[in-house]
Tab-separated table of C-alpha atoms and ligand atoms in Angstrom:
chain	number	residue	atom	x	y	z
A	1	UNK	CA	156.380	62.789	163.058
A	2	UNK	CA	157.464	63.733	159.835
A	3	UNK	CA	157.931	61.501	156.903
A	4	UNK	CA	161.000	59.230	157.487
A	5	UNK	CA	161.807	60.199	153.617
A	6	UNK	CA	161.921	63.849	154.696
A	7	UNK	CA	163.486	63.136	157.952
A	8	UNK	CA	166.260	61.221	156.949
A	9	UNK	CA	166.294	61.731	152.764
A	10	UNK	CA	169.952	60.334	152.076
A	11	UNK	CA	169.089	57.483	154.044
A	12	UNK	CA	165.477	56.298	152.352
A	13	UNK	CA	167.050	56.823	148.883
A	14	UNK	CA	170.152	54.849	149.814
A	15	UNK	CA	168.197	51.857	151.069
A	16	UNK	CA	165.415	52.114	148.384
A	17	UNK	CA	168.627	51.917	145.458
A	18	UNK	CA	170.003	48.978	147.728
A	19	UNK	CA	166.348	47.229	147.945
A	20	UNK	CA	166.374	47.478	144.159
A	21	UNK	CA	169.679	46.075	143.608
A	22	UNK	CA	169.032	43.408	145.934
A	23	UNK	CA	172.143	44.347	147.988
A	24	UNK	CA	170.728	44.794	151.794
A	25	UNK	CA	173.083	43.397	154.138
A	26	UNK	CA	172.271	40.772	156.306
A	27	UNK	CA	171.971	42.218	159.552
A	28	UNK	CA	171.819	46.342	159.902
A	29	UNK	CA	172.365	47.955	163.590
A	30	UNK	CA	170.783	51.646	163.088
A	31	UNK	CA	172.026	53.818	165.926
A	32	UNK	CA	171.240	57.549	166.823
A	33	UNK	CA	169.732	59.835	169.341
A	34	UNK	CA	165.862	59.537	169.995
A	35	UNK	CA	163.837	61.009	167.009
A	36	UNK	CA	166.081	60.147	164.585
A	37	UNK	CA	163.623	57.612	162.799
A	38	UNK	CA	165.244	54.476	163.614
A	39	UNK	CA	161.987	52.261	163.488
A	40	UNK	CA	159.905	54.447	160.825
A	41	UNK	CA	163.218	53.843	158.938
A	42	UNK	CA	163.495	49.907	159.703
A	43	UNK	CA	159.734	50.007	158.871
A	44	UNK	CA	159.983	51.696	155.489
A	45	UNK	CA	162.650	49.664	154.491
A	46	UNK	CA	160.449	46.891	154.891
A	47	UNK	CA	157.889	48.160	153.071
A	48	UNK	CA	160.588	48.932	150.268
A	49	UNK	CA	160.788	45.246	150.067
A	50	UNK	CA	157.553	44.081	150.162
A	51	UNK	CA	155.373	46.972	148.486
A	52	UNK	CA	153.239	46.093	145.319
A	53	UNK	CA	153.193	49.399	143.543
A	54	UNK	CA	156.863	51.226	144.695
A	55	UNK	CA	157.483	54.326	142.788
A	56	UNK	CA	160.596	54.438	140.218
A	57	UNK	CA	162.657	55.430	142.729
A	58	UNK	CA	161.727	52.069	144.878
A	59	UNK	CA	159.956	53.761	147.393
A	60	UNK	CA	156.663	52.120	149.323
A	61	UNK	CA	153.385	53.454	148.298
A	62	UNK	CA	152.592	53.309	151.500
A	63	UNK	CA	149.025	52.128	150.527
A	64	UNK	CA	148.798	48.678	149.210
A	65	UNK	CA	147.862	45.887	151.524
A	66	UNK	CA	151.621	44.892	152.301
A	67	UNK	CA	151.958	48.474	153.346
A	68	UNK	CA	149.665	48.685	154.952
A	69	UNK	CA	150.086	45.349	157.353
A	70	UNK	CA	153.652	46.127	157.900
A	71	UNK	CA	152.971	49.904	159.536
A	72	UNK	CA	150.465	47.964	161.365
A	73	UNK	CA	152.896	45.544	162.512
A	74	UNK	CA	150.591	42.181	161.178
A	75	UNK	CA	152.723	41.491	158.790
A	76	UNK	CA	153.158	37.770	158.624
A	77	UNK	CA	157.269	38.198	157.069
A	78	UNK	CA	157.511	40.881	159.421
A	79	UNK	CA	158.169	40.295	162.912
A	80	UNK	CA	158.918	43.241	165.543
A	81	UNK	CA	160.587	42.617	169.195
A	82	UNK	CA	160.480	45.303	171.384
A	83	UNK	CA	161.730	45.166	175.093
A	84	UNK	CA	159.394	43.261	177.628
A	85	UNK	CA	159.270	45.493	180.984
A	86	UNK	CA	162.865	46.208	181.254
A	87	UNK	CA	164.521	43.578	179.005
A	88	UNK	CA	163.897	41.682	175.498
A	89	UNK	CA	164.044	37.943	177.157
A	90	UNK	CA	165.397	34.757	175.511
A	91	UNK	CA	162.055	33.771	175.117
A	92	UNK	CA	161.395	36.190	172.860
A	93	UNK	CA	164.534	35.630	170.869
A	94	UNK	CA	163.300	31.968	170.568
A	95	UNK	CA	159.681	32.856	169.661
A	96	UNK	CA	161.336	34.804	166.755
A	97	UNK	CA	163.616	32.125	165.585
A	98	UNK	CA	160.212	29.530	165.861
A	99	UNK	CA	158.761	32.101	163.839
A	100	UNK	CA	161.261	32.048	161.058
A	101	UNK	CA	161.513	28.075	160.558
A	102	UNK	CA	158.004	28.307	159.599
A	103	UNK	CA	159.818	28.933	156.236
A	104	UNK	CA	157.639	31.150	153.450
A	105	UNK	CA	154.541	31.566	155.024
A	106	UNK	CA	154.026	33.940	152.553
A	107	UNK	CA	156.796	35.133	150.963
A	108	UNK	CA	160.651	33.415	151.279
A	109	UNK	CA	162.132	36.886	152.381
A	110	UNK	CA	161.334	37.555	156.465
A	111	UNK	CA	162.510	40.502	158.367
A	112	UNK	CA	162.651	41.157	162.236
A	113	UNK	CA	162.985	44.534	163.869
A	114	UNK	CA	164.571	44.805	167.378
A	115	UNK	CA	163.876	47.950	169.532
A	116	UNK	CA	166.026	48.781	171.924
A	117	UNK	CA	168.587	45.725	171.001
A	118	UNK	CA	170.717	47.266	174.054
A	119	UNK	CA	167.866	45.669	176.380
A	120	UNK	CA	168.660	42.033	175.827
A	121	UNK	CA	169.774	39.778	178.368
A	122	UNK	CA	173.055	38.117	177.639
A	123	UNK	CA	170.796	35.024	177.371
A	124	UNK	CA	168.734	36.893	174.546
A	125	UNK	CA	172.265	38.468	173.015
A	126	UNK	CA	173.759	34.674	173.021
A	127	UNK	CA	170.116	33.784	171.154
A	128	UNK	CA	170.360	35.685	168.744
A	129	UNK	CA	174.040	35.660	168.038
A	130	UNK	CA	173.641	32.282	166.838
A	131	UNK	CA	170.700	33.067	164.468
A	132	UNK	CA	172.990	36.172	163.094
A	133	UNK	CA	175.600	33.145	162.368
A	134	UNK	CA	173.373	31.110	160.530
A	135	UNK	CA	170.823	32.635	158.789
A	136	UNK	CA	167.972	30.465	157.512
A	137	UNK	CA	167.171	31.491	153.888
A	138	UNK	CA	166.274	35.115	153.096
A	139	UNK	CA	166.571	37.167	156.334
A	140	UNK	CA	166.867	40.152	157.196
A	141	UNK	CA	167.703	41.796	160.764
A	142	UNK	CA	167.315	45.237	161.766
A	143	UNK	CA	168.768	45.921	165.243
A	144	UNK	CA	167.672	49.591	166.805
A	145	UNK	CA	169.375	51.093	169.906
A	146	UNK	CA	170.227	54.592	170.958
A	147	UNK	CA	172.697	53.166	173.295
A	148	UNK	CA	175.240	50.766	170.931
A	149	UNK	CA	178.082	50.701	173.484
A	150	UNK	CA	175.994	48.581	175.902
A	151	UNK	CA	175.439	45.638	172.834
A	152	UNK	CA	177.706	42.769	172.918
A	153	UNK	CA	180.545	43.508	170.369
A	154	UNK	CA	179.844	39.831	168.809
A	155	UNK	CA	176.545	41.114	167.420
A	156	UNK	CA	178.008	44.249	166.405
A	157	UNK	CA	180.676	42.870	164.252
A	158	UNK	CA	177.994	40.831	162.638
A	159	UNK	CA	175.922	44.184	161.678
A	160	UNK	CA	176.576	46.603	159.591
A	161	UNK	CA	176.400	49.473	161.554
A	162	UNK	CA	174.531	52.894	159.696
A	163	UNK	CA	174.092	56.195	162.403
A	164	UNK	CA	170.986	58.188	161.663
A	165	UNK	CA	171.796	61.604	161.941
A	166	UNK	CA	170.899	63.863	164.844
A	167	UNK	CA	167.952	65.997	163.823
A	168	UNK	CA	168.318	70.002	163.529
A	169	UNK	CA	167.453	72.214	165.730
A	170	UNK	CA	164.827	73.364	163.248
A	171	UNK	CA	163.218	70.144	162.657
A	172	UNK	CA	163.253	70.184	166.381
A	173	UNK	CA	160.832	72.889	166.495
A	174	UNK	CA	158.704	71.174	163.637
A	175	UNK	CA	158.405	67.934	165.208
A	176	UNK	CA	157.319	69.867	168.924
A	177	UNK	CA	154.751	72.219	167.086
A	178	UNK	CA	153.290	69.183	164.991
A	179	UNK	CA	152.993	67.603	169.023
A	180	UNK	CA	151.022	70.827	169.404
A	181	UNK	CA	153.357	72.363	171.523
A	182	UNK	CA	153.375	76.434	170.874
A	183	UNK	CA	156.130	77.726	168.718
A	184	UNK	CA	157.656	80.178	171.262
A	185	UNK	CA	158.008	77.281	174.175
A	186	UNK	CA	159.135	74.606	171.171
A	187	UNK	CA	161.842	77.412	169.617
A	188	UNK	CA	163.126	77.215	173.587
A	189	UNK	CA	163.073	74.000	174.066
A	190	UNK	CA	164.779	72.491	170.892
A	191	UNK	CA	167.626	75.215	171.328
A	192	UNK	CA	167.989	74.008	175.280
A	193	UNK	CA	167.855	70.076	174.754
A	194	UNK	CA	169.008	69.255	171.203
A	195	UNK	CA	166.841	66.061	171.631
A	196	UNK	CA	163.370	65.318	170.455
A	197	UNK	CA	161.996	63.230	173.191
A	198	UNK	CA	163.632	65.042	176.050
A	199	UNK	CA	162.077	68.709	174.734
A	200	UNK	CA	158.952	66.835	174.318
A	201	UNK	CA	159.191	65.145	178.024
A	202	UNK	CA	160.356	69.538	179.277
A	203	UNK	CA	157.204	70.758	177.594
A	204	UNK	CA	154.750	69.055	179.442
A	205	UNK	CA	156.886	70.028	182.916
A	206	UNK	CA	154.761	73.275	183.960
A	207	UNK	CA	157.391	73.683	187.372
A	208	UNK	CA	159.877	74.168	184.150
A	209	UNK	CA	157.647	76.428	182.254
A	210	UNK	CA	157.298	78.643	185.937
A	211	UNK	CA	161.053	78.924	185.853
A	212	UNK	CA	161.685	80.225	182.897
A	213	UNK	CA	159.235	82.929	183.419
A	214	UNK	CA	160.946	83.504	186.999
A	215	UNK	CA	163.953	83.401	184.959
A	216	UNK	CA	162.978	86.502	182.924
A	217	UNK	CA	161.647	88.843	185.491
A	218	UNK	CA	164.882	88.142	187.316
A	219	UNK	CA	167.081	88.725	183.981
A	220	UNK	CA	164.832	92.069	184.305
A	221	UNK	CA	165.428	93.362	187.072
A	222	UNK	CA	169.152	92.188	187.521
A	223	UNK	CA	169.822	94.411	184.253
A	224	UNK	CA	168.267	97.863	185.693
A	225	UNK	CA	170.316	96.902	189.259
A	226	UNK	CA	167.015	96.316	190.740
A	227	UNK	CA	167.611	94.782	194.303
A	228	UNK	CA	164.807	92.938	194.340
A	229	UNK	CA	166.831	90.627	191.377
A	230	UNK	CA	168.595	89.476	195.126
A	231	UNK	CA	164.804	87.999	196.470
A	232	UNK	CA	163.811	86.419	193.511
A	233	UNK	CA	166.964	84.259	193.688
A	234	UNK	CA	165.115	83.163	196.705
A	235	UNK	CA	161.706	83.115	196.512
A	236	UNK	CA	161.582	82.948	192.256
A	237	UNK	CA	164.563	80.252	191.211
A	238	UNK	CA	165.717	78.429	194.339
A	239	UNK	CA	162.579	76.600	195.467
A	240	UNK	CA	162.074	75.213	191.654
A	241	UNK	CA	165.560	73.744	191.471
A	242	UNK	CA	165.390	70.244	193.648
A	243	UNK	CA	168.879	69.112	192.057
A	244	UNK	CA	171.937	69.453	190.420
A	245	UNK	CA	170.334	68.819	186.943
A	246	UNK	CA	167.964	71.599	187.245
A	247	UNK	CA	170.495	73.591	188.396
A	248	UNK	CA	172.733	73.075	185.352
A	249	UNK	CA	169.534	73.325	183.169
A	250	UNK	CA	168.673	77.044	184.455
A	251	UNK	CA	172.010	78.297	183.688
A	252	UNK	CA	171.541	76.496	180.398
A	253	UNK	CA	168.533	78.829	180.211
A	254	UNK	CA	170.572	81.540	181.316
A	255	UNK	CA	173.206	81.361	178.756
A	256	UNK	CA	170.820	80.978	176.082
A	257	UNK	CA	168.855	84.060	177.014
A	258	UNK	CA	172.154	86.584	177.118
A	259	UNK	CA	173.139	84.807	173.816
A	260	UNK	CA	170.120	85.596	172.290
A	261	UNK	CA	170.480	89.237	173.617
A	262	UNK	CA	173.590	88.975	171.748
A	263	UNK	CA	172.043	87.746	168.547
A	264	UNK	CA	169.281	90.175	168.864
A	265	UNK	CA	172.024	92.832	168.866
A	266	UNK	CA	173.395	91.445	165.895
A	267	UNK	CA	170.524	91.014	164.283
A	268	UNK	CA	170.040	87.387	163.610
A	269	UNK	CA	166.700	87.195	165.416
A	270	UNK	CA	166.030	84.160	163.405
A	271	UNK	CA	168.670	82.351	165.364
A	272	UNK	CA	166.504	83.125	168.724
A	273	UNK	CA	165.677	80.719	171.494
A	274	UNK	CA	163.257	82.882	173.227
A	275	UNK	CA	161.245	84.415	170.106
A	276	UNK	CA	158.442	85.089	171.910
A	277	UNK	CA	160.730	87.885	174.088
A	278	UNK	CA	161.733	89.644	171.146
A	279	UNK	CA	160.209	93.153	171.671
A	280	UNK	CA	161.958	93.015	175.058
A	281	UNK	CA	165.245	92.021	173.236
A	282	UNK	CA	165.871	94.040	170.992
A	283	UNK	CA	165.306	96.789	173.806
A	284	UNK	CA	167.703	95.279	175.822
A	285	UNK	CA	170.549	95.102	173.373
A	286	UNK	CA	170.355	98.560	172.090
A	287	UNK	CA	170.244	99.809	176.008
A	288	UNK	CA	173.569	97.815	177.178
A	289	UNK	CA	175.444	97.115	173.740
A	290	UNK	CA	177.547	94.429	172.430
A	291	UNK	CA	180.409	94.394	174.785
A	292	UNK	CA	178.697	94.665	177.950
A	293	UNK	CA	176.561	91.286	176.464
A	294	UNK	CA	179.785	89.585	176.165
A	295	UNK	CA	181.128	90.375	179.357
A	296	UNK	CA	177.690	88.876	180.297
A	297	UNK	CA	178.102	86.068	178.997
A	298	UNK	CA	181.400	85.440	180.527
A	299	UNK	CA	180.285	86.065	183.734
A	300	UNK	CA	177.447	83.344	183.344
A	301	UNK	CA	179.443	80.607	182.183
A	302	UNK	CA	182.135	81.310	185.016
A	303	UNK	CA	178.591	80.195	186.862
A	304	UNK	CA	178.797	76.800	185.378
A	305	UNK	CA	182.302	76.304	186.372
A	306	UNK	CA	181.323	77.045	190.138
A	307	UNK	CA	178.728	74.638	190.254
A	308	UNK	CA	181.029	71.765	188.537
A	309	UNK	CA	183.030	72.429	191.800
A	310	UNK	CA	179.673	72.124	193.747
A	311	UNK	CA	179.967	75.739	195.405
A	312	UNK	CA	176.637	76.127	197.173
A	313	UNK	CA	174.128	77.363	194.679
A	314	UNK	CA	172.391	79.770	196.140
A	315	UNK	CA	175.618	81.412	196.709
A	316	UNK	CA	176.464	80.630	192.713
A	317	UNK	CA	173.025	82.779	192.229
A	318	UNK	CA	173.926	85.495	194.540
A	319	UNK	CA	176.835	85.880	193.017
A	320	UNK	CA	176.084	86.219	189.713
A	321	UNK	CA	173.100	88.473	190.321
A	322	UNK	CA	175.753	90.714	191.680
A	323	UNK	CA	178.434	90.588	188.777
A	324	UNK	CA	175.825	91.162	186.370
A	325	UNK	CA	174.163	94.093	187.918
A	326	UNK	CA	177.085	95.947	188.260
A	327	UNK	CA	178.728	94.772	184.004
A	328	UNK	CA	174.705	96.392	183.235
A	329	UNK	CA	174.768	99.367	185.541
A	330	UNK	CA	178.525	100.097	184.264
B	1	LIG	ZN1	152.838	49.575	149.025
């Protein structure tokens, strides 16, 4: 992952000013989509606080001892809940708060980190409610969840609530590549899921990969009126789609690939999805033109709105293999 100062810049350097000022909050609930940085965030702020040597700026060296223990997670002053099997328990809201009345075991400021604060059980919630109420000398909470509408709305009001912003599309395709995942499959799969974890979860799904070569050849033949466009559907795209999902997703696909037909026409090939079909592309758009694209496009998301209404969809297939030919051939 990249560095959470890179990741989320406006963020680090606000915290590290607040650190220095001595103006954290009491209780922070940091919200946003997966791969946002939530806990490298919670953890460097920590480390903000405890470092030896911090920079000018206030930020960790990311070095020293304290450092050190707290990316480890054996910091003494540092104590990290994550969810048990499917829930954080009341237990171990009470083995925190036991934790914390051993007061200054080494220094009088303590911090705890919950992941996933969504997953407590009202028992937990109730817990730590109380704690949030009366804070015992010099702590600090940090409260992580992707999904903030399912936490009581008493905790919430006690947090101040900060929302990590959605990463790029481009540092979507940074973060895949640096998971080793090949630039042309990464480019797709940032563009097609907008979410870190879920393009990361895609790219290891080789029925996916199979489709979205299927996918092509179809695109391929449906554009020179080849008839054969009409088996694929059959033998090429309907046997990989078990559900609704996956049928959504390959129009998702779909649309992305005409768009990017469009692009290449325009020539903003840096905007491309499918980078690695370039070549074919920009062959593509010159032979059929920008109108006939657009037309294309309409016709495809006309698709979507047929399987919202849950028309059969092989028949949604069919149907667009046929409206497509014939805006090509025309
Ligand atoms: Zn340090």
């Amino acid at each position: 992952m990249e560095a959470i100062t890179q990741l989320q810049a406006n963020l680090t350097q606000h915290f590290a000013k607040l650190v220095k000022q001595d103006h954290l909050a009491h209780a922070y609930l940091l919200t946003g989509p997966s791969g946002t940085g939530k806990k490298e965030l919670a953890v460097w702020i920590s480390q903000a606080i405890y470092c030896r040597q911090k920079d000018e700026q206030g930020y960790p060296c990311q070095t020293c001892i304290e450092c050190r223990r707290i990316s480890e997670n054996s910091h003494p002053d540092v104590v990290r809940i994550a969810p048990e099997g499917q829930s954080i328990k009341v237990d171990q809201i009470r083995f925190l708060k036991s934790e914390f009345s051993k007061s200054g075991l080494e220094s009088l400021r303590k911090i705890f980190i919950i992941e996933d604060a969504e997953k407590m059980t009202t028992g937990a919630a109730n817990s730590l409610l109380k704690f949030l109420e009366e804070p015992s000398g010099l702590v600090n909470a940090f409260l992580l969840s992707e999904s903030p509408q399912l936490i009581l709305p008493t905790i919430i009001s006690r947090c101040q609530t900060v929302e990590l912003a959605a990463l790029s599309t481009k540092q979507i395709v940074k973060e895949l590549v640096d998971a080793q995942v090949t630039p042309g499959k990464a480019s797709l799969l940032a563009h097609l899921c907008g979410d870190y974890e879920q393009a990361l979860a895609l790219s290891q799904d080789q029925k996916f990969e199979k489709l979205v070569e299927n996918l092509w050849e179809w695109y391929n033949l449906t554009l020179r009126g080849d008839l054969r466009a009409f088996v694929d559907v059959q033998v090429k795209l309907m046997p990989y789609l078990e559900n609704k999902a996956e049928q959504e997703r390959l129009l998702q696909v779909l649309v992305l690939l005409i768009r990017d037909t469009m692009l290449t026409y325009y020539q903003r090939q840096d905007e491309l999805a499918f980078k690695m079909y370039l070549p074919q592309l920009q062959d593509i758009a010159a032979h059929i033109g920008g109108p006939r694209i657009v037309k294309a496009l309409e016709i495809s998301l006309k698709s979507w709105q047929k399987l919202a209404v849950n028309v059969n969809f092989q028949n949604i297939l069919e149907e667009l293999t046929l409206n497509l030919s014939e805006c090509f051939g025309r």
